[in-house]
Amino acid sequence: MSRIYESDAWQTLKERADKANRPHLRELFTADPNRFEKMSLRVQNILLDYSKNLIDDETLNDLLDLANEAKVDDWRRRMFQGDRINITEDRAVLHTALRNRTNTPVYVDGKNVMPAVNNELARIKKFVNQVRRGEWRGYSGKRITDVVNLGIGGSDLGPRMVTQALKPYADDRIRVHFVSNVDGVEIANTLRPLNPERVLFVVASKTFTTSETMTNAHTARNWLMSSAFDERAVAKHFIAVSSNKEAIKAFGISAENSFQMWDWVGGRFSLWSAIGLPIALYLGFSQFEELLTGAHEMDIHFRDEPLEQNAPVLMALISIWNSTFLGYQSQAILPYNWPLARFSAYLQQAEMESNGKSVNHKGEVVPHTTGSIIWGQLGIDGQHAFYQYLHQSNTIVPADFIGSVESSTPVPGHHENLMANFFAQTEALMNGITAEEVKEDLRKQGLDADEIERLVPHKIHSGNRPTNTLLLQRLDPRTLGALIALYEHKIFVQGVIWNICSFDQWGVELGKTLAKKILPVLTGKIENAGHDSSTSNLIRHFQEQRIL
Ligand code: F6P
């Protein structure tokens, strides 16, 4: 079915969503004492509670019908077996093969990819051990103490997020730094305190053509040369991760110092490949393997469990219900784990670059929304910033709350405080507080009737605001691997149901092409011509006001 929005399941859901007077979440809980038992499940070390969503048994059944109509099980099988489901780039989608710890063969065009995956993992292991043991030395014979990853988007966000998330599991052997922005401030600030004799640069770019990364890579090389004065130093201080062998060579990095990527690994799903090198360098290879194992275990859950007991499928269906049917355009990701500070930024690319599309597989414009605006930050800090909006504005923002039973760095008195807020927030968003409850409260405080009347409307919380709770046992490498894979598969299922291609990103190309044309204008190589009056006057202002 290419037009899922013409299916019966879609129509039924639309009617349900359009119905006036759908029951308040509070009523749904009162009506069904087993709601939590029915609408929660445990996968590995993660408890997923989806009971605080605006769904009842019937809606859930209709959503599952929709998943069946969209042939989610068939697409799932096709992804795992290496079919070319990235139809606009004619590629397989096999990040699952990168963490296929059982090593069962996975074929692309009749060739098992696992030997190549394992070979690359063995090379990563060897290299990581050499660097961490101090056997890999810089040009002057000193051991490496700092790794600087030069990459952007999928070649940055994953390793950056994971290294922060797993900081409590790192030792002090290697420090990691990330430079993604082409604003020179970032690389200048990063390099200033570092000693070139002890720095290893990882140039991470699947294409090895991304202008931000290549500009940073050239600046890094010049910085090294201003200390080493010998091109041979590049071999000691630069590692490449890419699928573009020619471009790596042209930059001056040898094949021994490069790690491979394959066209069947999308950038935003690539942290499991050599793009994860900074993770392994920072934490050690065995922790990196734990991360892969956790993701693999989630893959097995996603691949084998029936749709109604499948965590990524359920999260995808609820998200589609919230966005496409109920019209809630954004989704907040709110971790109550300090190490997950960059998780929402990571998911922003994963979901928005994957599902921010407007045509189906046949190229027809779809008449409904796809994807969500993903945003968020650490929940506890958000409470003192934007939660007012979440509780009382007219815009409903479904949110995922992520917390853990155990802290990865226990400090007396802290974790309970953090988690009390975690549990309180989803309860408050669900229940709200009625006018009667507010009045009662104010009466108890001794306020007079007029004052109560004046304050009541300002203090009401309507509640009925949907949330998911993901309660981890603890944020360790294995659980983090599972958590990331859970969201990856959620995004995949969403794309399948909307019938869009989640694995390309043509929408980022136009801006890149125009920037390429404008750069020679800014460097004075060609005339400022051919732009609309706004753009050309902005460029002129930049040129005229610039003090060189
Ligand atoms: O922003 C577009 C994009 O192509 C992303 O999909 C990708 O993760 C990023 O740029 C970096 O690409 P590369 O790894 O090829 O430098």
mmCIF file of C-alpha atoms in Angstrom, residues 2-5 75 87-88 354-371 494-507:
data_model
loop_
_atom_site.group_PDB
_atom_site.id
_atom_site.type_symbol
_atom_site.label_atom_id
_atom_site.label_comp_id
_atom_site.label_asym_id
_atom_site.label_seq_id
_atom_site.Cartn_x
_atom_site.Cartn_y
_atom_site.Cartn_z
ATOM 1 C CA SER A 2 1.754 3.195 -1.116
ATOM 2 C CA ARG A 3 -1.011 5.501 0.140
ATOM 3 C CA ILE A 4 -1.270 4.534 3.752
ATOM 4 C CA TYR A 5 -3.485 7.549 4.417
ATOM 5 C CA TRP A 75 10.218 -3.896 6.022
ATOM 6 C CA ILE A 87 15.515 3.566 -2.533
ATOM 7 C CA THR A 88 16.683 7.021 -3.621
ATOM 8 C CA SER A 354 15.524 10.793 8.611
ATOM 9 C CA ASN A 355 11.856 11.676 8.664
ATOM 10 C CA GLY A 356 11.674 15.334 7.671
ATOM 11 C CA LYS A 357 10.313 14.393 4.240
ATOM 12 C CA SER A 358 7.206 15.274 2.274
ATOM 13 C CA VAL A 359 6.960 12.682 -0.482
ATOM 14 C CA ASN A 360 6.310 8.955 -0.294
ATOM 15 C CA HIS A 361 8.364 6.196 -1.909
ATOM 16 C CA LYS A 362 6.656 6.858 -5.227
ATOM 17 C CA GLY A 363 7.541 10.547 -5.064
ATOM 18 C CA GLU A 364 3.965 11.644 -4.393
ATOM 19 C CA VAL A 365 3.443 14.498 -1.956
ATOM 20 C CA VAL A 366 1.896 13.141 1.241
ATOM 21 C CA PRO A 367 -1.028 15.102 2.699
ATOM 22 C CA HIS A 368 0.012 14.693 6.334
ATOM 23 C CA THR A 369 2.885 15.678 8.576
ATOM 24 C CA THR A 370 5.943 13.471 8.895
ATOM 25 C CA GLY A 371 8.579 13.517 11.611
ATOM 26 C CA GLN A 494 7.800 5.785 11.720
ATOM 27 C CA GLY A 495 9.298 6.131 8.240
ATOM 28 C CA VAL A 496 7.811 2.808 7.142
ATOM 29 C CA ILE A 497 4.334 3.846 8.269
ATOM 30 C CA TRP A 498 4.541 7.244 6.639
ATOM 31 C CA ASN A 499 5.929 5.411 3.595
ATOM 32 C CA ILE A 500 8.834 7.822 3.234
ATOM 33 C CA CYS A 501 12.521 7.134 2.616
ATOM 34 C CA SER A 502 14.143 7.666 6.022
ATOM 35 C CA PHE A 503 17.679 7.073 4.816
ATOM 36 C CA ASP A 504 18.440 9.910 2.429
ATOM 37 C CA GLN A 505 18.845 13.622 3.188
ATOM 38 C CA TRP A 506 18.433 15.508 -0.077
ATOM 39 C CA GLY A 507 17.063 18.484 1.823
#
